Structure formats: C-alpha cells, structure tokens
C-alpha cells in the first residue's frame, strides 16, 4: 500500500450541485477555480456541507489575505493603520467579487507551493489528521458516516445504509466525513490520559450556524470570507490554516481562540486518523483535540458564523455571551432580531453574527439594493449532554440588503415587534385549541402545541413575502412603511381567525355544551362559546382593527 494516497487538490471528493440540479464531484482545486459554475455544495447532508464550506472559506482567506487579485504579495495582516486596513480589505474583496470568480494564478501558485500538505494519507502529515491518534478510541466506518453515526455498541435500526455500505467508504466520501466529525463530533469519545478536561462537542456543533448564500458557490464562499472581523476590525494574526503546520499529537488541549479566520475555520476539535484497506476507509481513531472558552469576551467573538446569546443571571460571572444553537422547529425569520438588529430597547449589548455584520459593511460598497440577499441557518440537536447527534434541520431567509443598514433600525425594530405579536397570536390559538379539547372531554393536564404549529405553518410563506416588500422607495416613505405594517396585521389576524373557525367547526357537540373540569380547588367551566369569546378578545388586543377599511 502506498504511504501517500489521495491528494485533495487533484482527486475528486467535493460534491457540488450544478444549475440543472445534477451532481458533480470535484477536486479542491477545481472547486476554487470553477465555483462560479456551480449552484452550491451537494454533499450527503447540510451539516457536512457546512463543514466543507468552512474549509473552502479558509482556503480563499488564506490565499487572498496574503496576495491581491493579481497574485502580488500584499498581506492584509501587515497593515498597521486600522482605516487603511479596512480600505484594503474591502478593496480586495470587491475586486474578487467583481471578477466573478477566483483568479487562476494566485490559486494555482498557492496550491503548487502547498501541494504536499493536502495528502489524505501521509505518514507524517495526513490532511486534517494526526498519526498519534492511533492510540485513541477506535471506531468503524459506520460511526464516521454522519448520516447514521453508528457507534460500536449502538446499532441504528432504521439506518439509511446497510451491509458493505456501512462498513467501508471511498476515500472521497471519507474526506468529507472527516471534516464533519472534526466539526460536529459528539462527547462519547473517552480520554486516554486521566485527569484531562472535556472539550465538549466539536466546536462547530456548539454554534448557532449561519452563513450568507450567493447565487453560485463562488459567491457563497466569498460572502462568508470576512476579511474584516465582524465587518469592522482587523484580524490580529496572519492567516494560519491547520494544513500549514505539523499535526499536534497532544490530547485535549486548551488553546487561545485563534485570531485569524483560517485558523479558526480549520480548528482541530478532534485528533483523527483514518483507517484504510485496499482503496477504502474502514474506520478511524479519535482523541479529543483543541478547545477554548466559548465566552465571547474571552475571544470567542472571533467566530463569525454563529448566533450569540446572553442569558440573564444574577451571577454576573455567568451573564456572558456564548454561541446559541438554533432550534430545530423554529423558522429563521422568527429570530430576526438576533440575526439582524444590533441594538434594541433594554438590550443594547446584543452581538450580531460576524457574517451578518460583514455583509452589512459590504452593503454600502458592492450590493445592488434592488437584489435580495439570502442567509441560511442550520440547527443541530444533540442528545443526552451532547453524547450523540439526535437531529438537524436548516432554513433560509431572503431579504434586501438595505434592510440591514443601521439607519433602518426603526423598521428593523418594528418588524421584530410584529414577530413578537405573531408569538402572542400563536399562543392565543394554542390556548383556544387546548380549551376546545378540554370542553369536548379532554384531560386538563394534557396540553399540546398544535395550535401554534398550525399558525406558524400558515403564516410562514406570507410573512416571508411581506418581508421582501421592505426595499427601494418603500423604505424612504413613512406612509408606505406604515401601510405595510397594517396590511400584515390584517393578514395575520385573518389567518388566526380562519384557524380558529376551522378548529371550532371540527369541535364535538360536547364542546358546545361545555363541561366543568379541572383539579379540586381549581375547577372551571369550559365551552366553545366561552373559549371563542375570550380568544377573539385576546386576538383583537394583539391586532386591533386599526387601518381596516370601513
């Protein structure tokens, strides 16, 4: 068997989606040179695509933070003056964006110089791996495959693969899952040395993942390539991707937060080593890797692709920002404030995702205000203290970039206020449906969230359409903006009334007659007419009939 095999620059391993929605598999070099010809990544799932995207961003940043679009050396990290650094970073990005593809010479020059750092199998520096990981926990291929993530002692009954397909994977697929495991590995792996701290789940698995989405893969890579940290600051270090360094052999190592985008995107959360046999990967070895504090003020704010949360606590030491995982069942627009509003009454210290702040900075430079921009989020749910991956989902939101402007804060705030009203309306419908169930003979202790789920399902598409109306001349006309708010309130109120009417039409005769129910000392009368009366009163407090035609 060859000691060196499968160079990621030359061999096809990255799955990409063509504009006709057919799939191709490309080498890393071809993706960087031809990303403009492809719609998106097309790997096995959204989590894997996110891990691969972070690698592609790291490659782009490493190359073009050091040289300009012509390949001339001009490292952004060496510019001392902040304003000069900002101008150079935005100018560099704009030149690439206007070129509509990554220029060939700088990419080929870099890959020629660093070709030997991209061997998937190498006795000294296998890409993304550590030879010393061989002393770690040994797993079969079924645990490597993120679609099933099947451990040695827990067989997935309804796995989407079986037989040989679970026992071996090709080198190309293994490379994709290698990035996935490093990013999202659970906490089931055991330390080989006693007394070491737990690094927790893989760093990316701790995030509320968010990215910008372009009209092609090149644009997506570049939108998320934050040459300025949070769109406003210089990175503190020169680009330092993991492949340019010899692998770290030590286990579970606490490190400072990398202050360069490439180092952060290629953080080795795990020490891994793939097992191969006759052209296939049959499993891998794993040890815990690098980790750091997830406190934003300790440096974690350097992470650009996450939502942040600051839980309220009387203990000031606990009242800190940390990454906030997205919720599986929650549409992206329902968290509009956390993604897009920098300040808010009584919450002036909110910290927005770095990619959003970067795109906001670019909005004044490059984006056509008549073309919308899309963001994508991924929600990941672990089970039992992050001991295994339970489920994941993804969502997108399209808005016009002008809506991100700080000058549009009043409109952003009102949109967020409308989203809060939606939550109140969802609660009101939920209350109605639960009371109808009780009036019809149901258990007072068994409450469901069915009403809220129905409401959010019904308003999802209308709300997204409404949000896209905030652009152009509308934003400059207070009367037009006010009418948009009134139109949405009428629409939301009518949708809520339609859901209530359908629920009442389907209610039983007993619900009309009503009944007394509840625990001793807390019994009350439940009936459809009473529930309807109270629901409507509540709904019209949320959405008064202001602006309705007479």
JSON list of N, CA and C in Angstrom, two decimals, residues 176-248:
[
{"chain": "A", "resi": 176, "resn": "UNK", "atom": "N", "xyz": [-14.88, 13.89, 3.13]},
{"chain": "A", "resi": 176, "resn": "UNK", "atom": "CA", "xyz": [-16.00, 14.77, 3.51]},
{"chain": "A", "resi": 176, "resn": "UNK", "atom": "C", "xyz": [-16.42, 14.52, 4.96]},
{"chain": "A", "resi": 177, "resn": "UNK", "atom": "N", "xyz": [-16.53, 13.24, 5.33]},
{"chain": "A", "resi": 177, "resn": "UNK", "atom": "CA", "xyz": [-16.95, 12.92, 6.70]},
{"chain": "A", "resi": 177, "resn": "UNK", "atom": "C", "xyz": [-15.86, 13.24, 7.71]},
{"chain": "A", "resi": 178, "resn": "UNK", "atom": "N", "xyz": [-14.61, 13.25, 7.29]},
{"chain": "A", "resi": 178, "resn": "UNK", "atom": "CA", "xyz": [-13.53, 13.65, 8.17]},
{"chain": "A", "resi": 178, "resn": "UNK", "atom": "C", "xyz": [-13.75, 15.07, 8.66]},
{"chain": "A", "resi": 179, "resn": "UNK", "atom": "N", "xyz": [-14.10, 15.96, 7.75]},
{"chain": "A", "resi": 179, "resn": "UNK", "atom": "CA", "xyz": [-14.39, 17.35, 8.11]},
{"chain": "A", "resi": 179, "resn": "UNK", "atom": "C", "xyz": [-15.62, 17.41, 9.02]},
{"chain": "A", "resi": 180, "resn": "UNK", "atom": "N", "xyz": [-16.60, 16.60, 8.72]},
{"chain": "A", "resi": 180, "resn": "UNK", "atom": "CA", "xyz": [-17.83, 16.55, 9.51]},
{"chain": "A", "resi": 180, "resn": "UNK", "atom": "C", "xyz": [-17.54, 16.16, 10.96]},
{"chain": "A", "resi": 181, "resn": "UNK", "atom": "N", "xyz": [-16.79, 15.07, 11.15]},
{"chain": "A", "resi": 181, "resn": "UNK", "atom": "CA", "xyz": [-16.50, 14.59, 12.50]},
{"chain": "A", "resi": 181, "resn": "UNK", "atom": "C", "xyz": [-15.70, 15.62, 13.28]},
{"chain": "A", "resi": 182, "resn": "UNK", "atom": "N", "xyz": [-14.71, 16.23, 12.65]},
{"chain": "A", "resi": 182, "resn": "UNK", "atom": "CA", "xyz": [-13.92, 17.25, 13.34]},
{"chain": "A", "resi": 182, "resn": "UNK", "atom": "C", "xyz": [-14.80, 18.41, 13.78]},
{"chain": "A", "resi": 183, "resn": "UNK", "atom": "N", "xyz": [-15.80, 18.74, 12.98]},
{"chain": "A", "resi": 183, "resn": "UNK", "atom": "CA", "xyz": [-16.66, 19.88, 13.29]},
{"chain": "A", "resi": 183, "resn": "UNK", "atom": "C", "xyz": [-17.74, 19.54, 14.32]},
{"chain": "A", "resi": 184, "resn": "UNK", "atom": "N", "xyz": [-18.34, 18.34, 14.20]},
{"chain": "A", "resi": 184, "resn": "UNK", "atom": "CA", "xyz": [-19.57, 18.05, 14.94]},
{"chain": "A", "resi": 184, "resn": "UNK", "atom": "C", "xyz": [-19.50, 16.84, 15.86]},
{"chain": "A", "resi": 185, "resn": "UNK", "atom": "N", "xyz": [-18.32, 16.29, 16.08]},
{"chain": "A", "resi": 185, "resn": "UNK", "atom": "CA", "xyz": [-18.23, 15.08, 16.89]},
{"chain": "A", "resi": 185, "resn": "UNK", "atom": "C", "xyz": [-18.92, 15.26, 18.24]},
{"chain": "A", "resi": 186, "resn": "UNK", "atom": "N", "xyz": [-19.55, 14.19, 18.70]},
{"chain": "A", "resi": 186, "resn": "UNK", "atom": "CA", "xyz": [-20.24, 14.22, 19.99]},
{"chain": "A", "resi": 186, "resn": "UNK", "atom": "C", "xyz": [-19.24, 14.05, 21.13]},
{"chain": "A", "resi": 187, "resn": "UNK", "atom": "N", "xyz": [-19.73, 13.84, 22.33]},
{"chain": "A", "resi": 187, "resn": "UNK", "atom": "CA", "xyz": [-18.87, 13.76, 23.52]},
{"chain": "A", "resi": 187, "resn": "UNK", "atom": "C", "xyz": [-18.66, 12.33, 23.99]},
{"chain": "A", "resi": 188, "resn": "UNK", "atom": "N", "xyz": [-18.96, 11.36, 23.14]},
{"chain": "A", "resi": 188, "resn": "UNK", "atom": "CA", "xyz": [-18.88, 9.96, 23.58]},
{"chain": "A", "resi": 188, "resn": "UNK", "atom": "C", "xyz": [-17.45, 9.42, 23.65]},
{"chain": "A", "resi": 189, "resn": "UNK", "atom": "N", "xyz": [-16.51, 10.08, 22.96]},
{"chain": "A", "resi": 189, "resn": "UNK", "atom": "CA", "xyz": [-15.13, 9.61, 22.98]},
{"chain": "A", "resi": 189, "resn": "UNK", "atom": "C", "xyz": [-14.50, 9.74, 24.37]},
{"chain": "A", "resi": 190, "resn": "UNK", "atom": "N", "xyz": [-13.67, 8.79, 24.74]},
{"chain": "A", "resi": 190, "resn": "UNK", "atom": "CA", "xyz": [-13.05, 8.77, 26.06]},
{"chain": "A", "resi": 190, "resn": "UNK", "atom": "C", "xyz": [-11.60, 9.26, 25.99]},
{"chain": "A", "resi": 191, "resn": "UNK", "atom": "N", "xyz": [-11.20, 9.98, 27.04]},
{"chain": "A", "resi": 191, "resn": "UNK", "atom": "CA", "xyz": [-9.81, 10.42, 27.13]},
{"chain": "A", "resi": 191, "resn": "UNK", "atom": "C", "xyz": [-8.91, 9.22, 27.43]},
{"chain": "A", "resi": 192, "resn": "UNK", "atom": "N", "xyz": [-7.72, 9.19, 26.84]},
{"chain": "A", "resi": 192, "resn": "UNK", "atom": "CA", "xyz": [-6.76, 8.12, 27.09]},
{"chain": "A", "resi": 192, "resn": "UNK", "atom": "C", "xyz": [-5.85, 8.46, 28.28]},
{"chain": "A", "resi": 193, "resn": "UNK", "atom": "N", "xyz": [-5.73, 9.74, 28.57]},
{"chain": "A", "resi": 193, "resn": "UNK", "atom": "CA", "xyz": [-4.93, 10.17, 29.72]},
{"chain": "A", "resi": 193, "resn": "UNK", "atom": "C", "xyz": [-5.87, 10.67, 30.81]},
{"chain": "A", "resi": 194, "resn": "UNK", "atom": "N", "xyz": [-5.69, 10.22, 32.01]},
{"chain": "A", "resi": 194, "resn": "UNK", "atom": "CA", "xyz": [-6.57, 10.59, 33.11]},
{"chain": "A", "resi": 194, "resn": "UNK", "atom": "C", "xyz": [-6.39, 12.06, 33.50]},
{"chain": "A", "resi": 195, "resn": "UNK", "atom": "N", "xyz": [-7.51, 12.63, 33.98]},
{"chain": "A", "resi": 195, "resn": "UNK", "atom": "CA", "xyz": [-7.46, 13.97, 34.52]},
{"chain": "A", "resi": 195, "resn": "UNK", "atom": "C", "xyz": [-7.57, 15.09, 33.52]},
{"chain": "A", "resi": 196, "resn": "UNK", "atom": "N", "xyz": [-7.79, 14.76, 32.24]},
{"chain": "A", "resi": 196, "resn": "UNK", "atom": "CA", "xyz": [-7.89, 15.81, 31.22]},
{"chain": "A", "resi": 196, "resn": "UNK", "atom": "C", "xyz": [-9.31, 16.37, 31.18]},
{"chain": "A", "resi": 197, "resn": "UNK", "atom": "N", "xyz": [-9.47, 17.67, 30.90]},
{"chain": "A", "resi": 197, "resn": "UNK", "atom": "CA", "xyz": [-10.81, 18.26, 30.83]},
{"chain": "A", "resi": 197, "resn": "UNK", "atom": "C", "xyz": [-11.54, 17.81, 29.58]},
{"chain": "A", "resi": 198, "resn": "UNK", "atom": "N", "xyz": [-12.86, 17.92, 29.61]},
{"chain": "A", "resi": 198, "resn": "UNK", "atom": "CA", "xyz": [-13.66, 17.59, 28.43]},
{"chain": "A", "resi": 198, "resn": "UNK", "atom": "C", "xyz": [-13.69, 18.78, 27.48]},
{"chain": "A", "resi": 199, "resn": "UNK", "atom": "N", "xyz": [-13.42, 18.57, 26.20]},
{"chain": "A", "resi": 199, "resn": "UNK", "atom": "CA", "xyz": [-13.52, 19.67, 25.24]},
{"chain": "A", "resi": 199, "resn": "UNK", "atom": "C", "xyz": [-14.95, 19.93, 24.79]},
{"chain": "A", "resi": 200, "resn": "UNK", "atom": "N", "xyz": [-15.88, 19.04, 25.21]},
{"chain": "A", "resi": 200, "resn": "UNK", "atom": "CA", "xyz": [-17.26, 19.16, 24.74]},
{"chain": "A", "resi": 200, "resn": "UNK", "atom": "C", "xyz": [-17.42, 18.68, 23.32]},
{"chain": "A", "resi": 201, "resn": "UNK", "atom": "N", "xyz": [-18.55, 18.97, 22.74]},
{"chain": "A", "resi": 201, "resn": "UNK", "atom": "CA", "xyz": [-18.78, 18.62, 21.34]},
{"chain": "A", "resi": 201, "resn": "UNK", "atom": "C", "xyz": [-17.81, 19.40, 20.45]},
{"chain": "A", "resi": 202, "resn": "UNK", "atom": "N", "xyz": [-17.67, 18.96, 19.19]},
{"chain": "A", "resi": 202, "resn": "UNK", "atom": "CA", "xyz": [-16.85, 19.70, 18.24]},
{"chain": "A", "resi": 202, "resn": "UNK", "atom": "C", "xyz": [-17.27, 21.17, 18.20]},
{"chain": "A", "resi": 203, "resn": "UNK", "atom": "N", "xyz": [-16.31, 22.07, 17.99]},
{"chain": "A", "resi": 203, "resn": "UNK", "atom": "CA", "xyz": [-16.59, 23.50, 18.08]},
{"chain": "A", "resi": 203, "resn": "UNK", "atom": "C", "xyz": [-17.76, 23.93, 17.23]},
{"chain": "A", "resi": 204, "resn": "UNK", "atom": "N", "xyz": [-17.83, 23.47, 15.99]},
{"chain": "A", "resi": 204, "resn": "UNK", "atom": "CA", "xyz": [-18.90, 23.93, 15.09]},
{"chain": "A", "resi": 204, "resn": "UNK", "atom": "C", "xyz": [-20.26, 23.42, 15.58]},
{"chain": "A", "resi": 205, "resn": "UNK", "atom": "N", "xyz": [-20.27, 22.27, 16.25]},
{"chain": "A", "resi": 205, "resn": "UNK", "atom": "CA", "xyz": [-21.51, 21.74, 16.80]},
{"chain": "A", "resi": 205, "resn": "UNK", "atom": "C", "xyz": [-22.06, 22.57, 17.94]},
{"chain": "A", "resi": 206, "resn": "UNK", "atom": "N", "xyz": [-21.26, 23.46, 18.48]},
{"chain": "A", "resi": 206, "resn": "UNK", "atom": "CA", "xyz": [-21.72, 24.33, 19.57]},
{"chain": "A", "resi": 206, "resn": "UNK", "atom": "C", "xyz": [-22.38, 25.61, 19.05]},
{"chain": "A", "resi": 207, "resn": "UNK", "atom": "N", "xyz": [-22.31, 25.82, 17.75]},
{"chain": "A", "resi": 207, "resn": "UNK", "atom": "CA", "xyz": [-22.71, 27.11, 17.17]},
{"chain": "A", "resi": 207, "resn": "UNK", "atom": "C", "xyz": [-24.18, 27.13, 16.75]},
{"chain": "A", "resi": 208, "resn": "UNK", "atom": "N", "xyz": [-24.72, 28.35, 16.71]},
{"chain": "A", "resi": 208, "resn": "UNK", "atom": "CA", "xyz": [-25.98, 28.60, 16.00]},
{"chain": "A", "resi": 208, "resn": "UNK", "atom": "C", "xyz": [-25.61, 28.97, 14.58]},
{"chain": "A", "resi": 209, "resn": "UNK", "atom": "N", "xyz": [-25.44, 27.98, 13.74]},
{"chain": "A", "resi": 209, "resn": "UNK", "atom": "CA", "xyz": [-24.79, 28.15, 12.43]},
{"chain": "A", "resi": 209, "resn": "UNK", "atom": "C", "xyz": [-25.56, 29.07, 11.49]},
{"chain": "A", "resi": 210, "resn": "UNK", "atom": "N", "xyz": [-24.84, 30.02, 10.91]},
{"chain": "A", "resi": 210, "resn": "UNK", "atom": "CA", "xyz": [-25.43, 30.94, 9.95]},
{"chain": "A", "resi": 210, "resn": "UNK", "atom": "C", "xyz": [-24.41, 31.27, 8.88]},
{"chain": "A", "resi": 211, "resn": "UNK", "atom": "N", "xyz": [-24.86, 31.43, 7.65]},
{"chain": "A", "resi": 211, "resn": "UNK", "atom": "CA", "xyz": [-23.99, 31.77, 6.52]},
{"chain": "A", "resi": 211, "resn": "UNK", "atom": "C", "xyz": [-24.74, 32.63, 5.53]},
{"chain": "A", "resi": 212, "resn": "UNK", "atom": "N", "xyz": [-24.00, 33.39, 4.75]},
{"chain": "A", "resi": 212, "resn": "UNK", "atom": "CA", "xyz": [-24.58, 34.05, 3.60]},
{"chain": "A", "resi": 212, "resn": "UNK", "atom": "C", "xyz": [-24.63, 33.09, 2.42]},
{"chain": "A", "resi": 213, "resn": "UNK", "atom": "N", "xyz": [-25.59, 33.27, 1.53]},
{"chain": "A", "resi": 213, "resn": "UNK", "atom": "CA", "xyz": [-25.75, 32.39, 0.37]},
{"chain": "A", "resi": 213, "resn": "UNK", "atom": "C", "xyz": [-25.76, 33.24, -0.90]},
{"chain": "A", "resi": 214, "resn": "UNK", "atom": "N", "xyz": [-24.83, 32.94, -1.81]},
{"chain": "A", "resi": 214, "resn": "UNK", "atom": "CA", "xyz": [-24.77, 33.64, -3.09]},
{"chain": "A", "resi": 214, "resn": "UNK", "atom": "C", "xyz": [-25.52, 32.91, -4.18]},
{"chain": "A", "resi": 215, "resn": "UNK", "atom": "N", "xyz": [-25.52, 33.47, -5.37]},
{"chain": "A", "resi": 215, "resn": "UNK", "atom": "CA", "xyz": [-26.23, 32.82, -6.48]},
{"chain": "A", "resi": 215, "resn": "UNK", "atom": "C", "xyz": [-25.43, 31.65, -7.05]},
{"chain": "A", "resi": 216, "resn": "UNK", "atom": "N", "xyz": [-24.15, 31.53, -6.63]},
{"chain": "A", "resi": 216, "resn": "UNK", "atom": "CA", "xyz": [-23.35, 30.37, -7.01]},
{"chain": "A", "resi": 216, "resn": "UNK", "atom": "C", "xyz": [-22.35, 30.09, -5.88]},
{"chain": "A", "resi": 217, "resn": "UNK", "atom": "N", "xyz": [-21.61, 29.01, -6.01]},
{"chain": "A", "resi": 217, "resn": "UNK", "atom": "CA", "xyz": [-20.71, 28.59, -4.93]},
{"chain": "A", "resi": 217, "resn": "UNK", "atom": "C", "xyz": [-19.58, 29.60, -4.71]},
{"chain": "A", "resi": 218, "resn": "UNK", "atom": "N", "xyz": [-19.06, 30.19, -5.77]},
{"chain": "A", "resi": 218, "resn": "UNK", "atom": "CA", "xyz": [-18.03, 31.22, -5.62]},
{"chain": "A", "resi": 218, "resn": "UNK", "atom": "C", "xyz": [-18.55, 32.36, -4.76]},
{"chain": "A", "resi": 219, "resn": "UNK", "atom": "N", "xyz": [-19.76, 32.85, -5.04]},
{"chain": "A", "resi": 219, "resn": "UNK", "atom": "CA", "xyz": [-20.31, 33.96, -4.26]},
{"chain": "A", "resi": 219, "resn": "UNK", "atom": "C", "xyz": [-20.53, 33.56, -2.81]},
{"chain": "A", "resi": 220, "resn": "UNK", "atom": "N", "xyz": [-21.00, 32.34, -2.59]},
{"chain": "A", "resi": 220, "resn": "UNK", "atom": "CA", "xyz": [-21.23, 31.88, -1.22]},
{"chain": "A", "resi": 220, "resn": "UNK", "atom": "C", "xyz": [-19.92, 31.86, -0.42]},
{"chain": "A", "resi": 221, "resn": "UNK", "atom": "N", "xyz": [-18.86, 31.33, -1.04]},
{"chain": "A", "resi": 221, "resn": "UNK", "atom": "CA", "xyz": [-17.56, 31.32, -0.35]},
{"chain": "A", "resi": 221, "resn": "UNK", "atom": "C", "xyz": [-17.13, 32.74, -0.02]},
{"chain": "A", "resi": 222, "resn": "UNK", "atom": "N", "xyz": [-17.24, 33.64, -0.98]},
{"chain": "A", "resi": 222, "resn": "UNK", "atom": "CA", "xyz": [-16.73, 34.99, -0.80]},
{"chain": "A", "resi": 222, "resn": "UNK", "atom": "C", "xyz": [-17.58, 35.80, 0.19]},
{"chain": "A", "resi": 223, "resn": "UNK", "atom": "N", "xyz": [-18.90, 35.60, 0.18]},
{"chain": "A", "resi": 223, "resn": "UNK", "atom": "CA", "xyz": [-19.77, 36.32, 1.12]},
{"chain": "A", "resi": 223, "resn": "UNK", "atom": "C", "xyz": [-19.38, 36.04, 2.56]},
{"chain": "A", "resi": 224, "resn": "UNK", "atom": "N", "xyz": [-18.91, 34.82, 2.81]},
{"chain": "A", "resi": 224, "resn": "UNK", "atom": "CA", "xyz": [-18.58, 34.42, 4.18]},
{"chain": "A", "resi": 224, "resn": "UNK", "atom": "C", "xyz": [-17.10, 34.58, 4.50]},
{"chain": "A", "resi": 225, "resn": "UNK", "atom": "N", "xyz": [-16.35, 35.09, 3.54]},
{"chain": "A", "resi": 225, "resn": "UNK", "atom": "CA", "xyz": [-14.91, 35.29, 3.73]},
{"chain": "A", "resi": 225, "resn": "UNK", "atom": "C", "xyz": [-14.70, 36.68, 4.34]},
{"chain": "A", "resi": 226, "resn": "UNK", "atom": "N", "xyz": [-14.75, 36.75, 5.65]},
{"chain": "A", "resi": 226, "resn": "UNK", "atom": "CA", "xyz": [-14.75, 38.03, 6.36]},
{"chain": "A", "resi": 226, "resn": "UNK", "atom": "C", "xyz": [-13.32, 38.57, 6.50]},
{"chain": "A", "resi": 227, "resn": "UNK", "atom": "N", "xyz": [-12.91, 39.35, 5.53]},
{"chain": "A", "resi": 227, "resn": "UNK", "atom": "CA", "xyz": [-11.58, 39.96, 5.58]},
{"chain": "A", "resi": 227, "resn": "UNK", "atom": "C", "xyz": [-11.45, 40.92, 6.75]},
{"chain": "A", "resi": 228, "resn": "UNK", "atom": "N", "xyz": [-12.60, 41.40, 7.25]},
{"chain": "A", "resi": 228, "resn": "UNK", "atom": "CA", "xyz": [-12.62, 42.20, 8.48]},
{"chain": "A", "resi": 228, "resn": "UNK", "atom": "C", "xyz": [-13.44, 41.45, 9.52]},
{"chain": "A", "resi": 229, "resn": "UNK", "atom": "N", "xyz": [-12.90, 41.29, 10.70]},
{"chain": "A", "resi": 229, "resn": "UNK", "atom": "CA", "xyz": [-13.61, 40.61, 11.78]},
{"chain": "A", "resi": 229, "resn": "UNK", "atom": "C", "xyz": [-14.83, 41.45, 12.19]},
{"chain": "A", "resi": 230, "resn": "UNK", "atom": "N", "xyz": [-16.00, 40.81, 12.17]},
{"chain": "A", "resi": 230, "resn": "UNK", "atom": "CA", "xyz": [-17.25, 41.50, 12.47]},
{"chain": "A", "resi": 230, "resn": "UNK", "atom": "C", "xyz": [-17.49, 42.69, 11.55]},
{"chain": "A", "resi": 231, "resn": "UNK", "atom": "N", "xyz": [-16.81, 42.69, 10.41]},
{"chain": "A", "resi": 231, "resn": "UNK", "atom": "CA", "xyz": [-17.00, 43.77, 9.44]},
{"chain": "A", "resi": 231, "resn": "UNK", "atom": "C", "xyz": [-16.38, 45.08, 9.83]},
{"chain": "A", "resi": 232, "resn": "UNK", "atom": "N", "xyz": [-15.66, 45.13, 10.97]},
{"chain": "A", "resi": 232, "resn": "UNK", "atom": "CA", "xyz": [-15.16, 46.42, 11.47]},
{"chain": "A", "resi": 232, "resn": "UNK", "atom": "C", "xyz": [-13.71, 46.37, 11.94]},
{"chain": "A", "resi": 233, "resn": "UNK", "atom": "N", "xyz": [-13.18, 45.19, 12.26]},
{"chain": "A", "resi": 233, "resn": "UNK", "atom": "CA", "xyz": [-11.89, 45.12, 12.94]},
{"chain": "A", "resi": 233, "resn": "UNK", "atom": "C", "xyz": [-10.87, 44.33, 12.12]},
{"chain": "A", "resi": 234, "resn": "UNK", "atom": "N", "xyz": [-9.59, 44.63, 12.36]},
{"chain": "A", "resi": 234, "resn": "UNK", "atom": "CA", "xyz": [-8.51, 43.82, 11.77]},
{"chain": "A", "resi": 234, "resn": "UNK", "atom": "C", "xyz": [-8.41, 42.50, 12.50]},
{"chain": "A", "resi": 235, "resn": "UNK", "atom": "N", "xyz": [-8.12, 41.44, 11.77]},
{"chain": "A", "resi": 235, "resn": "UNK", "atom": "CA", "xyz": [-7.73, 40.21, 12.42]},
{"chain": "A", "resi": 235, "resn": "UNK", "atom": "C", "xyz": [-6.36, 40.42, 13.05]},
{"chain": "A", "resi": 236, "resn": "UNK", "atom": "N", "xyz": [-6.13, 39.79, 14.21]},
{"chain": "A", "resi": 236, "resn": "UNK", "atom": "CA", "xyz": [-4.92, 40.05, 14.96]},
{"chain": "A", "resi": 236, "resn": "UNK", "atom": "C", "xyz": [-3.71, 39.25, 14.51]},
{"chain": "A", "resi": 237, "resn": "UNK", "atom": "N", "xyz": [-3.92, 38.24, 13.67]},
{"chain": "A", "resi": 237, "resn": "UNK", "atom": "CA", "xyz": [-2.83, 37.36, 13.25]},
{"chain": "A", "resi": 237, "resn": "UNK", "atom": "C", "xyz": [-2.88, 37.14, 11.75]},
{"chain": "A", "resi": 238, "resn": "UNK", "atom": "N", "xyz": [-1.76, 36.75, 11.19]},
{"chain": "A", "resi": 238, "resn": "UNK", "atom": "CA", "xyz": [-1.74, 36.35, 9.78]},
{"chain": "A", "resi": 238, "resn": "UNK", "atom": "C", "xyz": [-2.47, 35.02, 9.61]},
{"chain": "A", "resi": 239, "resn": "UNK", "atom": "N", "xyz": [-2.95, 34.76, 8.42]},
{"chain": "A", "resi": 239, "resn": "UNK", "atom": "CA", "xyz": [-3.66, 33.51, 8.14]},
{"chain": "A", "resi": 239, "resn": "UNK", "atom": "C", "xyz": [-2.81, 32.31, 8.54]},
{"chain": "A", "resi": 240, "resn": "UNK", "atom": "N", "xyz": [-3.42, 31.37, 9.26]},
{"chain": "A", "resi": 240, "resn": "UNK", "atom": "CA", "xyz": [-2.66, 30.22, 9.76]},
{"chain": "A", "resi": 240, "resn": "UNK", "atom": "C", "xyz": [-3.54, 28.97, 9.73]},
{"chain": "A", "resi": 241, "resn": "UNK", "atom": "N", "xyz": [-3.83, 28.44, 8.53]},
{"chain": "A", "resi": 241, "resn": "UNK", "atom": "CA", "xyz": [-4.68, 27.24, 8.44]},
{"chain": "A", "resi": 241, "resn": "UNK", "atom": "C", "xyz": [-3.96, 26.01, 8.97]},
{"chain": "A", "resi": 242, "resn": "UNK", "atom": "N", "xyz": [-4.70, 25.03, 9.42]},
{"chain": "A", "resi": 242, "resn": "UNK", "atom": "CA", "xyz": [-4.09, 23.86, 10.08]},
{"chain": "A", "resi": 242, "resn": "UNK", "atom": "C", "xyz": [-3.16, 23.07, 9.15]},
{"chain": "A", "resi": 243, "resn": "UNK", "atom": "N", "xyz": [-3.45, 23.05, 7.85]},
{"chain": "A", "resi": 243, "resn": "UNK", "atom": "CA", "xyz": [-2.63, 22.21, 6.96]},
{"chain": "A", "resi": 243, "resn": "UNK", "atom": "C", "xyz": [-1.20, 22.74, 6.78]},
{"chain": "A", "resi": 244, "resn": "UNK", "atom": "N", "xyz": [-0.97, 24.00, 7.14]},
{"chain": "A", "resi": 244, "resn": "UNK", "atom": "CA", "xyz": [0.38, 24.56, 7.00]},
{"chain": "A", "resi": 244, "resn": "UNK", "atom": "C", "xyz": [1.27, 24.22, 8.20]},
{"chain": "A", "resi": 245, "resn": "UNK", "atom": "N", "xyz": [0.75, 23.48, 9.16]},
{"chain": "A", "resi": 245, "resn": "UNK", "atom": "CA", "xyz": [1.51, 23.14, 10.36]},
{"chain": "A", "resi": 245, "resn": "UNK", "atom": "C", "xyz": [1.54, 21.63, 10.56]},
{"chain": "A", "resi": 246, "resn": "UNK", "atom": "N", "xyz": [2.58, 21.15, 11.19]},
{"chain": "A", "resi": 246, "resn": "UNK", "atom": "CA", "xyz": [2.63, 19.72, 11.53]},
{"chain": "A", "resi": 246, "resn": "UNK", "atom": "C", "xyz": [1.54, 19.40, 12.53]},
{"chain": "A", "resi": 247, "resn": "UNK", "atom": "N", "xyz": [0.95, 18.22, 12.44]},
{"chain": "A", "resi": 247, "resn": "UNK", "atom": "CA", "xyz": [-0.16, 17.87, 13.32]},
{"chain": "A", "resi": 247, "resn": "UNK", "atom": "C", "xyz": [0.25, 17.87, 14.79]},
{"chain": "A", "resi": 248, "resn": "UNK", "atom": "N", "xyz": [-0.68, 18.26, 15.66]},
{"chain": "A", "resi": 248, "resn": "UNK", "atom": "CA", "xyz": [-0.44, 18.25, 17.11]},
{"chain": "A", "resi": 248, "resn": "UNK", "atom": "C", "xyz": [-0.72, 16.84, 17.64]}
]
